[in-house]
Amino acid sequence: MEMTHARSGGMHTSQWKAFGVCAALLVLGTVACTDPSVAPKSTIGGPTFFSDANSYQEFLARIYGGLALSGQAGPTGLPDISGIDEGFSQYLRLYWETEELPTDEAVIGWNDIGLPEMNTQTWTSSSKMVVAMYYRIYFQVVMANDFLQQTSDAALAARSNVTPALKTQIQQYRAEARFLRALAYWHAIDLFGNVPLLTEADPIPGPAPKQSTRLDVYNFIVSELTAIQSQLPAPGAATYGRATGPAASMLLAEVYLNAGVYTGTTHWAEALAAAQAVIASGAYSIDTSYRHLFLADNNTSPEMIFAIPQDGLKTQTYGGVTFLAHASCGGSMNNGNYGIDGCWWGLRLKPEAYNFYAAGDKRTAYFYTTNQTVAVTTIGDFHAGIAAPKFQNVTSGGTAGSNGTFVDTDFPVFRLAEAYLIYAEAVLQGGGGTRAQALAYVNLLRERAYGGTSGDITDPALTLDFILAERGRELLWEAHRRTDLVRFGRFSGGTYLWAWKGGTLAGTATAAFLDLYPLPASELIANPNLKQNPGY
Amino acid sequence: MRRGRYSIAALLVVVGMAPLGAQQPAGTIRGRVTDDATQQPLSGVTVTVGSRRVLTPADGHYLITGVPTGTDTLRTRLIGYASAARPVTVAGGDTVVVDLALTRRAVSLSEIVVTGYGEQRAGNLTSAASKLTSADFNSGRIVSPQQLIENKVAGVQVIDNNEPGGGLAVRIRGQASVNASSEPLYVVDGLPLGTGSGGGLSTAPLIGNSPSRDPLNFLNPNDIESVTVLKDAAAAAIYGANASNGVVLIKTKKGSGTTRIEYGGSVSASSVTRLPSMLNAAQYRTAVTTYAPANAALLGAANTDWFGLVDRTAIGQEHNFAVSGAGANNSYRFSLGYLNQDGIIQGTTAQRIALGVNYDQQLFNSRLDLRASVKGTRTLDHFTPVGVLYNAAQMGPTQPVYDPTTATGYYNWPVSGGSALTSADNPVEVSNLAKDHGTTYRSIGSLQAKYDFSAFRALQGLTGTLNLGYDVTDVNHVTFYPNNIHLQTKNGNNGSFYRTTPNQLNAVLEGYLDYRPPVNLGPGNLDLTAGYSYSQSHSEYVSLSAIKLGTSLLGDNGIPQTAIPPVPVDTVTESKLISFFGRAEYNVGDRYLASVSIRRDGSSRFGPSNQWGNFPAASVGWRISREPFMRGITAISDLKLRASWGKTGNQAFGDYRQYSTFQPCNPQAQVQFGSQFICPFRPSAVDPNIKWESTTSYDVGLDYGILNERLGGSIDWYDKHTENLIFTVPTPAGSNLSNYVTTNIGKMKNTGVELNLSARLLQGGPGGFSWNAVFNAAHNTNQLESINPNTSAASKILVGGVAGGVGTTIQVLEPGQPVNSFFVCQQFYNNGAPVESSYVSLAGATVKACDATGLRAYHDPAPHWILGFSSSMSYRRFDLSFTLRAWLGNYVYNNVASNLGTYQELTRGAPYNLQTSVLQTGFKTPQYLSDYYVEKASFLRLDNVTIDYTFPWRGQELRFFAGVQNAFTITGYSGVDPTAGVEGIDNNIYPRSRTFTGGLNVWF
């Protein structure tokens, strides 16, 4: 018969033996085959995994990958978090949307569930992007916690294959995991306020966690970053995309910069010192080309402190810079010019962002205005609003990336220019330093922007308002804007209005509680220990 | 829009074959057949002896000549009468006279019904079980065995997906699980077919959403003798851990009498009944000019009916041969079946070649009964490639089909800027150039030895049964898209090739003893059964996928050079189920009946502390009609009250869910780690204490027969509670390794009533008009009771993803509501017209957005009532039968309308065609969550009409038949089909066909 070529030979011999023995025993009237256990086959359990010395690196890479990937099968399949489309669930994509869409910088034209309300500050505790961001953050936290548990001294001592050299290496990996956890917690307190603080002391799986205060988590981040600073690897090609000492300083600078928002107590001097430490490390310099920072070969930029690496062939996701590059293309734009295989017709500038820039500012070189209007009269119409394909999948030499669908362009999380701007802001806030140095740093960026000194400012022009505006110009669409506007008290309320703020074309004042996102409604149900943020 | 011609297929021309065998000494049998009650002669009775077969004329007399000498059995068959069998001995040249008096019947209480590990007379069943034999089955073009009993059993819902042989869902007494399978357990000739829908594997694509085929397609429906559905827990609990969704016992045909050759053949023609309602070229042109003037320049001058180009009149044919017979100590049946059925959409074909052997040998004075059964089938399925149906809806009707200037010769929208990604593709190009087909080899076989120990005095009444079985499946499925078609070039895939070759081997070993003490114990007799079962499963999932094909010249025959390396996957899983079971039945004078059973199951799918589960059941029956006080009431021929309770389990979900494992990456999910790329591993979120779902159910039923069974039937009430639902639910953030974990949470209940009524409406007498009818009705109420352990407050899980936007869901799992209730907002209407972006909030206000203030559970896809009416009439040599079906209270979400019924779709890079609801709604932007799209889909359908003409031919019986399936459907639903899958989401589903079949059966 035709079915003889079925591969019965594939069955494990011991199973057949069991079957035969049971058959024989049954005939004899005895029943002895009563163990239904089956060892997993094509799946890898903990003991098997850690028997490989490379496992520690592979596990740590997963925590880094939590920022760059959406799951274990690129571009989709085996997602990290559920309850949302996998492409939408990618960390960077969500973080970018929560930081940019509700501000004066960006608008997205799609109708997908949960997106339209991001443009207008009209989200609810069920809005999908808000919910997914929360789960993404805790996915990072729990991965790091699990890594720290699996690499505790006791756990390592129990494994025979951990050599002293490997153990030293693992200690550095542990510091990197703690950096990544601190980064996730920074996003947690910045976006959500009072959140649970889970560490490697908490069991996994564990009970529903208790809610901590924003201050507790803030203190934890600061103490962690301080503790691991010296254990992290040094900057260099071998640690590109990884947490280094200066990267920890940069994260510390960000946290101190916003300490007033997080704790009620400002820490300008500490912010200044942390930014100074980054600058003083000497590991980075300002890239001569602003455009290079956002192109497919931006991994070679000397300005990059901490990046989320993307790769068209090996690191594929529908989130990340793939999303940014495709979504900011549409209308009459030729996708071929941007190294991508098509346009997604989504992201444009709000008019205020377009108007950030004065004539002569070459940072706008990539803006696409043909058939586009400045005003965003209709959110759903790609032609309404200037297109801003900042992230492109072509190299500075003009070569397209390795893959048209998935980009090679890395995302700059921290770059030296921001350290300059933090320094300047801290000086103006009375955190020490000198105005002259601040002015020098700012003008360094202005000279790159204008291709000369024509855009330089003088000391009287160096004000906090100028810093906010300059951050908008320099760091446009780099996922800082919401945090900046909140720090300056202009995100909610009516002191600063922009198109579609509050849901109207002209912009309307919004309630102060919107400075924090709500905890997800689903999380309040799953975890009765949590108390919702006020106003929601 | 579509071709209205239905061609009734020409009947097969069969080579006129003379009766087999040379003339040997032979005799003659003659006699007269009458109704035993009226003593009137009966016409149209089929009288068979050996290979000889005649029909009685009006006077009831028959004459069979050329009967071989020896002893044989004379049998009769007539609809509405119990069949009769009479041994006859014929000597050479003799004429034997045999007169027969037939008993009318609607329900036969003495009929034997197969139960789990045993059998029982129908009259003595204490549980809810329904048996159907081949005479009751649906006729016409039947590809999947489940369709034989569609509409025939109260409480059994069969939902097919309209493709020939396509995947179908069976729900017995409602849906009892959410994340585990809700399909019943199938047992073929005593061999349980694993968990899920028919065990085994079927051609299921590696990616994409082309639906898999029904794994039970390997069973040739023509080989099936009877199907018994065990509906309540008392009947099913002997199958323990796999029985929560009910059990379907299938018995295949065996040989009897002298050697017989049987041929049945039919041809069919099918056509489309309903397609999505899209704008025609003129309407489309007007819409584009009005709402997307920027795109008007793109429009062509053609008038293309895209659906008309991808659908077709589908032809099918089926041939079945069987040789069967029996000797003194053995019986055999060999069968060969061939089926080739095209689908009504270009590209779809289901082909099956099925071989079957049943052999039964009695040894040692019939004390040892050996039965061997092997079924082997090759199915070849051609699927309509993914991309044909939705593009036929979306492609602009003003555009031409062909364009000689392109690489493929087919027209596609021009690419300007990045518009290609948001343009539809030419469906004819996809249909003609892409390939999607799979071959499945599946074989099941069993060897059963049954020994009667009665020869030993001390062991009188004891029988022992040993059953060894295997079930092997091997699938080879290929999906190929050339590198130069628009569907592939627009997204940079540039050709794709997928081959998946999973295989599975299940082995089952079962042994059980049955003891019926020869003397009564107390007032009644006892029947004890005890046994052991061991089953194991080994599966390998091997697949290969490649994109960016260097050339399409190899077609679907292999992978040429690719720009990126092909991705192979190989996964092995194993599972085991070990069981002990026992049952005791006690019967006092066929009057008071009781049964208790228990099964203890150990499953590899649960952690050590939860491996074992116990599944007990008990039932009692009281045959009131056997009581002395009922003797005077002759009108009531049978009356039985029964009640049952039982617990069953469900373990139909993936293996190894109890272990935390480290998942490796694929080559596209690596992480840059400094200057190198690392394949990351991810630990998985698990609940190590995961355990069975268990369902406790109660059933109270009444079986009745009135006026000597002229009316008969049953009424059942049931209540099923499922606990520890295996559910993938949100877990508190930070407490586990992902935000969802699969665990035991939640409860669900199904409550319902079932009614079955059969009647002999007309008893025409000799040569007159007879009419039998069976009516069944089932009402089921499903309610999810809880889904979250952390709070008593109602929580919701959103499900029911639809086309339109990313992540749009339109259904909800919410305590207090039926599973998969629609979760939408009430549309606001002004003068009867829906107003865009205007909803009525829960508080009654008119609001601009559909959000938490307006979303609420609103109807559900499951029918509240399922009604079936089967009728068979006979007049002289004609038989006419039909089956009507109705579903009441089911709702369907018209996703084609919600997704393509908005003018915004015209503003894409190239405009999509629109669904005609936009002409009524005028919606400019999508209103996915409007209840406007949740439509009542109650319907009445004439599922099947068949007319038979049977007449004697060369001393044999010859039967011609012709029939129509899905003759008409009356429904208010506006989409393609009101039976749009279990979840009730109609998104470019395969259209339903109307099928005309004609054929013949002949016996030699």
PDB file of C-alpha atoms in Angstrom, chain A residues 1-3 5-8 10-12 15-16 18-19 22-23 26-27 31 33-46 49-50 57-62 64-65 69 71-74 78-83 85 88 111-113 128 134-135 138-139 142-143 146 173 198 204-209 237-238 240 242 309 311 313-316 333-335 341-345 405 523 525-528, chain B residues 355 374 376-378 417-419 421-422 441-443 466 468 472 474 490-492 501 503 505 507-511 532 534 536 538 540 548 564 570-572 574-576 578 580 602-604 611-612 656 659-683 686 730-740 788 790-791 794-795 805-808 904 909 926 929:
ATOM      1  CA  MET A   1       0.000   0.000   0.000  1.00  0.00           C
ATOM      2  CA  GLU A   2       1.074   3.510  -0.653  1.00  0.00           C
ATOM      3  CA  MET A   3       1.500   4.624   2.902  1.00  0.00           C
ATOM      4  CA  HIS A   5       6.889   5.376   3.045  1.00  0.00           C
ATOM      5  CA  ALA A   6       5.656   6.998   6.252  1.00  0.00           C
ATOM      6  CA  ARG A   7       8.658   7.367   8.450  1.00  0.00           C
ATOM      7  CA  SER A   8       7.909   5.037  11.289  1.00  0.00           C
ATOM      8  CA  GLY A  10      11.567   8.166  13.237  1.00  0.00           C
ATOM      9  CA  MET A  11       9.940   7.001  16.396  1.00  0.00           C
ATOM     10  CA  HIS A  12      12.195   6.892  19.329  1.00  0.00           C
ATOM     11  CA  GLN A  15       9.054   4.419  23.045  1.00  0.00           C
ATOM     12  CA  TRP A  16       8.699   1.348  20.894  1.00  0.00           C
ATOM     13  CA  ALA A  18       7.801   0.560  26.067  1.00  0.00           C
ATOM     14  CA  PHE A  19       5.036  -0.237  23.653  1.00  0.00           C
ATOM     15  CA  CYS A  22       3.317  -3.190  27.568  1.00  0.00           C
ATOM     16  CA  ALA A  23       1.861  -5.359  24.826  1.00  0.00           C
ATOM     17  CA  LEU A  26      -0.885  -7.115  28.849  1.00  0.00           C
ATOM     18  CA  VAL A  27      -1.116 -10.501  27.207  1.00  0.00           C
ATOM     19  CA  VAL A  31      -0.304  -4.124  33.821  1.00  0.00           C
ATOM     20  CA  CYS A  33       3.073   0.406  32.141  1.00  0.00           C
ATOM     21  CA  THR A  34       1.744   3.252  34.130  1.00  0.00           C
ATOM     22  CA  ASP A  35       4.145   6.138  33.623  1.00  0.00           C
ATOM     23  CA  PRO A  36       2.757   8.688  31.230  1.00  0.00           C
ATOM     24  CA  SER A  37       5.788  11.010  31.390  1.00  0.00           C
ATOM     25  CA  VAL A  38       7.462  11.990  28.147  1.00  0.00           C
ATOM     26  CA  ALA A  39      10.652  14.010  28.052  1.00  0.00           C
ATOM     27  CA  PRO A  40      10.456  17.062  25.793  1.00  0.00           C
ATOM     28  CA  LYS A  41      11.993  16.437  22.391  1.00  0.00           C
ATOM     29  CA  SER A  42      12.593  19.455  20.199  1.00  0.00           C
ATOM     30  CA  THR A  43      12.423  21.876  23.088  1.00  0.00           C
ATOM     31  CA  ILE A  44      15.245  22.935  25.341  1.00  0.00           C
ATOM     32  CA  GLY A  45      14.822  22.954  29.079  1.00  0.00           C
ATOM     33  CA  GLY A  46      16.867  25.039  31.525  1.00  0.00           C
ATOM     34  CA  PHE A  49      20.403  25.235  27.889  1.00  0.00           C
ATOM     35  CA  PHE A  50      22.894  26.212  30.583  1.00  0.00           C
ATOM     36  CA  GLN A  57      25.594  35.403  26.029  1.00  0.00           C
ATOM     37  CA  GLU A  58      22.591  34.060  24.130  1.00  0.00           C
ATOM     38  CA  PHE A  59      20.281  34.844  27.022  1.00  0.00           C
ATOM     39  CA  LEU A  60      21.699  38.336  27.534  1.00  0.00           C
ATOM     40  CA  ALA A  61      21.378  38.977  23.793  1.00  0.00           C
ATOM     41  CA  ARG A  62      17.699  38.273  24.203  1.00  0.00           C
ATOM     42  CA  TYR A  64      19.084  43.464  24.154  1.00  0.00           C
ATOM     43  CA  GLY A  65      16.905  41.911  21.477  1.00  0.00           C
ATOM     44  CA  LEU A  69      12.937  42.441  17.891  1.00  0.00           C
ATOM     45  CA  GLY A  71       9.780  37.829  18.976  1.00  0.00           C
ATOM     46  CA  GLN A  72      11.920  34.759  18.442  1.00  0.00           C
ATOM     47  CA  ALA A  73      11.141  34.334  14.757  1.00  0.00           C
ATOM     48  CA  GLY A  74      11.951  37.390  12.693  1.00  0.00           C
ATOM     49  CA  LEU A  78       6.713  33.463  18.305  1.00  0.00           C
ATOM     50  CA  PRO A  79       5.971  36.975  19.625  1.00  0.00           C
ATOM     51  CA  ASP A  80       7.292  38.104  22.998  1.00  0.00           C
ATOM     52  CA  ILE A  81       4.013  39.599  24.118  1.00  0.00           C
ATOM     53  CA  SER A  82       0.464  38.751  23.106  1.00  0.00           C
ATOM     54  CA  GLY A  83      -2.781  40.620  22.785  1.00  0.00           C
ATOM     55  CA  ASP A  85      -0.318  42.488  16.440  1.00  0.00           C
ATOM     56  CA  PHE A  88       2.881  46.751  16.589  1.00  0.00           C
ATOM     57  CA  ASN A 111      -6.917  53.864  11.684  1.00  0.00           C
ATOM     58  CA  ASP A 112      -5.601  50.777  13.424  1.00  0.00           C
ATOM     59  CA  ILE A 113      -7.161  50.179  16.792  1.00  0.00           C
ATOM     60  CA  LYS A 128      -3.625  49.159  22.656  1.00  0.00           C
ATOM     61  CA  TYR A 134       3.512  48.601  29.613  1.00  0.00           C
ATOM     62  CA  TYR A 135       3.822  44.889  28.884  1.00  0.00           C
ATOM     63  CA  TYR A 138       7.870  44.414  32.032  1.00  0.00           C
ATOM     64  CA  PHE A 139       8.942  41.840  29.477  1.00  0.00           C
ATOM     65  CA  VAL A 142      11.353  39.990  33.872  1.00  0.00           C
ATOM     66  CA  MET A 143      13.866  38.788  31.278  1.00  0.00           C
ATOM     67  CA  ASP A 146      15.339  35.810  35.191  1.00  0.00           C
ATOM     68  CA  TYR A 173      26.844  40.353  31.516  1.00  0.00           C
ATOM     69  CA  LEU A 198      10.472  43.696  40.734  1.00  0.00           C
ATOM     70  CA  ILE A 204       9.264  33.695  38.524  1.00  0.00           C
ATOM     71  CA  PRO A 205       6.446  32.723  38.190  1.00  0.00           C
ATOM     72  CA  GLY A 206       5.452  34.777  41.187  1.00  0.00           C
ATOM     73  CA  PRO A 207       2.444  36.371  42.796  1.00  0.00           C
ATOM     74  CA  ALA A 208       0.888  39.570  41.531  1.00  0.00           C
ATOM     75  CA  PRO A 209       3.473  42.259  42.338  1.00  0.00           C
ATOM     76  CA  ALA A 237      33.494  48.287  18.184  1.00  0.00           C
ATOM     77  CA  ALA A 238      33.232  45.140  20.295  1.00  0.00           C
ATOM     78  CA  TYR A 240      28.543  48.508  19.767  1.00  0.00           C
ATOM     79  CA  ARG A 242      25.784  47.157  24.187  1.00  0.00           C
ATOM     80  CA  PRO A 309      20.976  47.872  16.084  1.00  0.00           C
ATOM     81  CA  ASP A 311      19.803  44.560  10.298  1.00  0.00           C
ATOM     82  CA  LEU A 313      18.881  40.270   6.983  1.00  0.00           C
ATOM     83  CA  LYS A 314      19.536  39.170  10.531  1.00  0.00           C
ATOM     84  CA  THR A 315      17.444  41.411  12.785  1.00  0.00           C
ATOM     85  CA  GLN A 316      14.050  41.663  11.175  1.00  0.00           C
ATOM     86  CA  MET A 333       7.697  59.937  -2.695  1.00  0.00           C
ATOM     87  CA  ASN A 334       9.746  57.340  -4.541  1.00  0.00           C
ATOM     88  CA  ASN A 335      10.419  54.539  -2.082  1.00  0.00           C
ATOM     89  CA  ASP A 341      10.426  48.405  -1.032  1.00  0.00           C
ATOM     90  CA  GLY A 342       7.306  50.439  -0.507  1.00  0.00           C
ATOM     91  CA  CYS A 343       5.636  53.144   1.472  1.00  0.00           C
ATOM     92  CA  TRP A 344       3.240  52.700   4.350  1.00  0.00           C
ATOM     93  CA  TRP A 345       1.670  56.172   4.095  1.00  0.00           C
ATOM     94  CA  THR A 405      11.679  45.374   3.592  1.00  0.00           C
ATOM     95  CA  GLU A 523      -3.390  44.955  34.171  1.00  0.00           C
ATOM     96  CA  ILE A 525      -7.804  43.324  36.499  1.00  0.00           C
ATOM     97  CA  ALA A 526      -4.906  40.881  36.436  1.00  0.00           C
ATOM     98  CA  ASN A 527      -3.219  42.589  39.371  1.00  0.00           C
ATOM     99  CA  PRO A 528      -5.599  43.891  42.050  1.00  0.00           C
TER     100      PRO A 528
ATOM    101  CA  LEU B 355      -8.535   1.405  -0.065  1.00  0.00           C
ATOM    102  CA  VAL B 374      -6.812  -1.560   7.333  1.00  0.00           C
ATOM    103  CA  GLY B 376      -5.236   3.450   3.428  1.00  0.00           C
ATOM    104  CA  THR B 377      -5.875   6.667   1.617  1.00  0.00           C
ATOM    105  CA  ARG B 378      -4.085   9.131  -0.560  1.00  0.00           C
ATOM    106  CA  GLY B 417       6.162  56.117  -5.761  1.00  0.00           C
ATOM    107  CA  GLY B 418       5.454  53.569  -3.067  1.00  0.00           C
ATOM    108  CA  SER B 419       1.881  52.846  -4.075  1.00  0.00           C
ATOM    109  CA  LEU B 421       2.174  47.997  -1.339  1.00  0.00           C
ATOM    110  CA  THR B 422      -1.288  49.409  -0.924  1.00  0.00           C
ATOM    111  CA  TYR B 441      -1.140   9.624   2.951  1.00  0.00           C
ATOM    112  CA  ARG B 442      -2.958   8.300   5.942  1.00  0.00           C
ATOM    113  CA  SER B 443      -3.554   4.795   7.059  1.00  0.00           C
ATOM    114  CA  LEU B 466      -7.141  -7.152  22.786  1.00  0.00           C
ATOM    115  CA  LEU B 468      -3.687  -3.163  18.600  1.00  0.00           C
ATOM    116  CA  VAL B 472       0.060   6.979  10.433  1.00  0.00           C
ATOM    117  CA  ASP B 474       2.448  11.644   6.041  1.00  0.00           C
ATOM    118  CA  LYS B 490       5.265  44.616  -4.452  1.00  0.00           C
ATOM    119  CA  ASN B 491       6.477  43.559  -1.012  1.00  0.00           C
ATOM    120  CA  GLY B 492       9.977  42.506  -1.971  1.00  0.00           C
ATOM    121  CA  THR B 501       6.250  17.522   5.255  1.00  0.00           C
ATOM    122  CA  ASN B 503       4.399  13.047   9.672  1.00  0.00           C
ATOM    123  CA  LEU B 505       2.527   7.954  14.031  1.00  0.00           C
ATOM    124  CA  ALA B 507      -0.002   3.640  18.289  1.00  0.00           C
ATOM    125  CA  VAL B 508      -2.767   2.309  20.481  1.00  0.00           C
ATOM    126  CA  LEU B 509      -2.895  -0.781  22.606  1.00  0.00           C
ATOM    127  CA  GLU B 510      -6.090  -1.653  24.420  1.00  0.00           C
ATOM    128  CA  GLY B 511      -7.216  -4.665  26.318  1.00  0.00           C
ATOM    129  CA  TYR B 532      -6.398  -0.783  30.087  1.00  0.00           C
ATOM    130  CA  TYR B 534      -1.962   2.777  26.208  1.00  0.00           C
ATOM    131  CA  GLN B 536       1.449   7.179  22.211  1.00  0.00           C
ATOM    132  CA  HIS B 538       5.188  10.754  17.720  1.00  0.00           C
ATOM    133  CA  GLU B 540       7.797  15.329  13.212  1.00  0.00           C
ATOM    134  CA  LYS B 548      13.559  35.829  -3.158  1.00  0.00           C
ATOM    135  CA  ILE B 564      18.746  34.591   1.175  1.00  0.00           C
ATOM    136  CA  ASP B 570      12.390  20.420  12.169  1.00  0.00           C
ATOM    137  CA  THR B 571      10.463  19.804  15.358  1.00  0.00           C
ATOM    138  CA  VAL B 572       9.680  16.538  17.099  1.00  0.00           C
ATOM    139  CA  GLU B 574       5.709  13.114  21.534  1.00  0.00           C
ATOM    140  CA  SER B 575       2.842  12.422  23.845  1.00  0.00           C
ATOM    141  CA  LYS B 576       1.431   9.535  25.786  1.00  0.00           C
ATOM    142  CA  ILE B 578      -2.294   5.742  29.755  1.00  0.00           C
ATOM    143  CA  PHE B 580      -7.529   2.293  33.221  1.00  0.00           C
ATOM    144  CA  GLY B 602      -2.471   9.673  32.878  1.00  0.00           C
ATOM    145  CA  SER B 603      -1.308  12.203  30.311  1.00  0.00           C
ATOM    146  CA  SER B 604       2.161  13.362  29.340  1.00  0.00           C
ATOM    147  CA  GLN B 611      -0.666  13.805  35.412  1.00  0.00           C
ATOM    148  CA  TRP B 612      -3.544  11.664  36.583  1.00  0.00           C
ATOM    149  CA  TYR B 656       5.152  20.275  26.836  1.00  0.00           C
ATOM    150  CA  TYR B 659       7.864  22.835  31.073  1.00  0.00           C
ATOM    151  CA  SER B 660       9.654  26.173  30.884  1.00  0.00           C
ATOM    152  CA  THR B 661      11.820  25.954  27.841  1.00  0.00           C
ATOM    153  CA  PHE B 662      14.350  28.101  26.056  1.00  0.00           C
ATOM    154  CA  GLN B 663      13.197  28.958  22.573  1.00  0.00           C
ATOM    155  CA  PRO B 664      16.007  29.472  20.032  1.00  0.00           C
ATOM    156  CA  CYS B 665      15.844  32.225  17.451  1.00  0.00           C
ATOM    157  CA  ASN B 666      15.413  31.931  13.720  1.00  0.00           C
ATOM    158  CA  PRO B 667      18.076  33.442  11.433  1.00  0.00           C
ATOM    159  CA  GLN B 668      16.031  36.633  11.031  1.00  0.00           C
ATOM    160  CA  ALA B 669      15.780  37.230  14.779  1.00  0.00           C
ATOM    161  CA  GLN B 670      19.428  37.612  15.702  1.00  0.00           C
ATOM    162  CA  VAL B 671      20.816  40.359  17.837  1.00  0.00           C
ATOM    163  CA  GLN B 672      23.851  42.444  17.076  1.00  0.00           C
ATOM    164  CA  PHE B 673      26.147  42.087  20.043  1.00  0.00           C
ATOM    165  CA  GLY B 674      29.035  44.389  19.471  1.00  0.00           C
ATOM    166  CA  SER B 675      30.657  43.264  16.261  1.00  0.00           C
ATOM    167  CA  GLN B 676      28.950  39.875  16.052  1.00  0.00           C
ATOM    168  CA  PHE B 677      25.423  38.537  15.683  1.00  0.00           C
ATOM    169  CA  ILE B 678      24.061  36.251  18.383  1.00  0.00           C
ATOM    170  CA  CYS B 679      21.074  33.954  18.158  1.00  0.00           C
ATOM    171  CA  PRO B 680      19.202  34.801  21.331  1.00  0.00           C
ATOM    172  CA  PHE B 681      17.282  32.270  23.408  1.00  0.00           C
ATOM    173  CA  ARG B 682      14.091  33.166  25.202  1.00  0.00           C
ATOM    174  CA  PRO B 683      12.672  31.392  28.247  1.00  0.00           C
ATOM    175  CA  VAL B 686       4.512  28.571  31.665  1.00  0.00           C
ATOM    176  CA  PRO B 730      -3.075  38.034  30.840  1.00  0.00           C
ATOM    177  CA  THR B 731      -0.797  37.470  33.780  1.00  0.00           C
ATOM    178  CA  PRO B 732       0.241  40.323  36.101  1.00  0.00           C
ATOM    179  CA  ALA B 733       3.113  42.134  34.407  1.00  0.00           C
ATOM    180  CA  GLY B 734       6.447  41.068  35.842  1.00  0.00           C
ATOM    181  CA  SER B 735       5.133  37.899  37.478  1.00  0.00           C
ATOM    182  CA  ASN B 736       5.846  35.600  34.544  1.00  0.00           C
ATOM    183  CA  LEU B 737       8.022  35.557  31.452  1.00  0.00           C
ATOM    184  CA  SER B 738       5.406  37.040  29.152  1.00  0.00           C
ATOM    185  CA  ASN B 739       2.204  39.006  29.543  1.00  0.00           C
ATOM    186  CA  TYR B 740       0.054  35.996  28.712  1.00  0.00           C
ATOM    187  CA  ASN B 788      -9.908  35.450  35.686  1.00  0.00           C
ATOM    188  CA  ASN B 790      -7.711  37.515  40.470  1.00  0.00           C
ATOM    189  CA  THR B 791     -10.917  39.403  40.705  1.00  0.00           C
ATOM    190  CA  ALA B 794     -15.989  41.088  34.998  1.00  0.00           C
ATOM    191  CA  SER B 795     -12.914  41.096  32.850  1.00  0.00           C
ATOM    192  CA  GLY B 805      -6.607  47.868  10.382  1.00  0.00           C
ATOM    193  CA  VAL B 806      -4.039  45.959  12.345  1.00  0.00           C
ATOM    194  CA  GLY B 807      -5.175  44.428  15.597  1.00  0.00           C
ATOM    195  CA  THR B 808      -8.871  45.133  15.094  1.00  0.00           C
ATOM    196  CA  GLN B 904     -11.367  55.858   2.098  1.00  0.00           C
ATOM    197  CA  GLY B 909      -1.991  54.111  -3.979  1.00  0.00           C
ATOM    198  CA  PRO B 926     -13.973  52.550   8.307  1.00  0.00           C
ATOM    199  CA  LEU B 929     -16.805  48.344  15.389  1.00  0.00           C
TER     200      LEU B 929
END
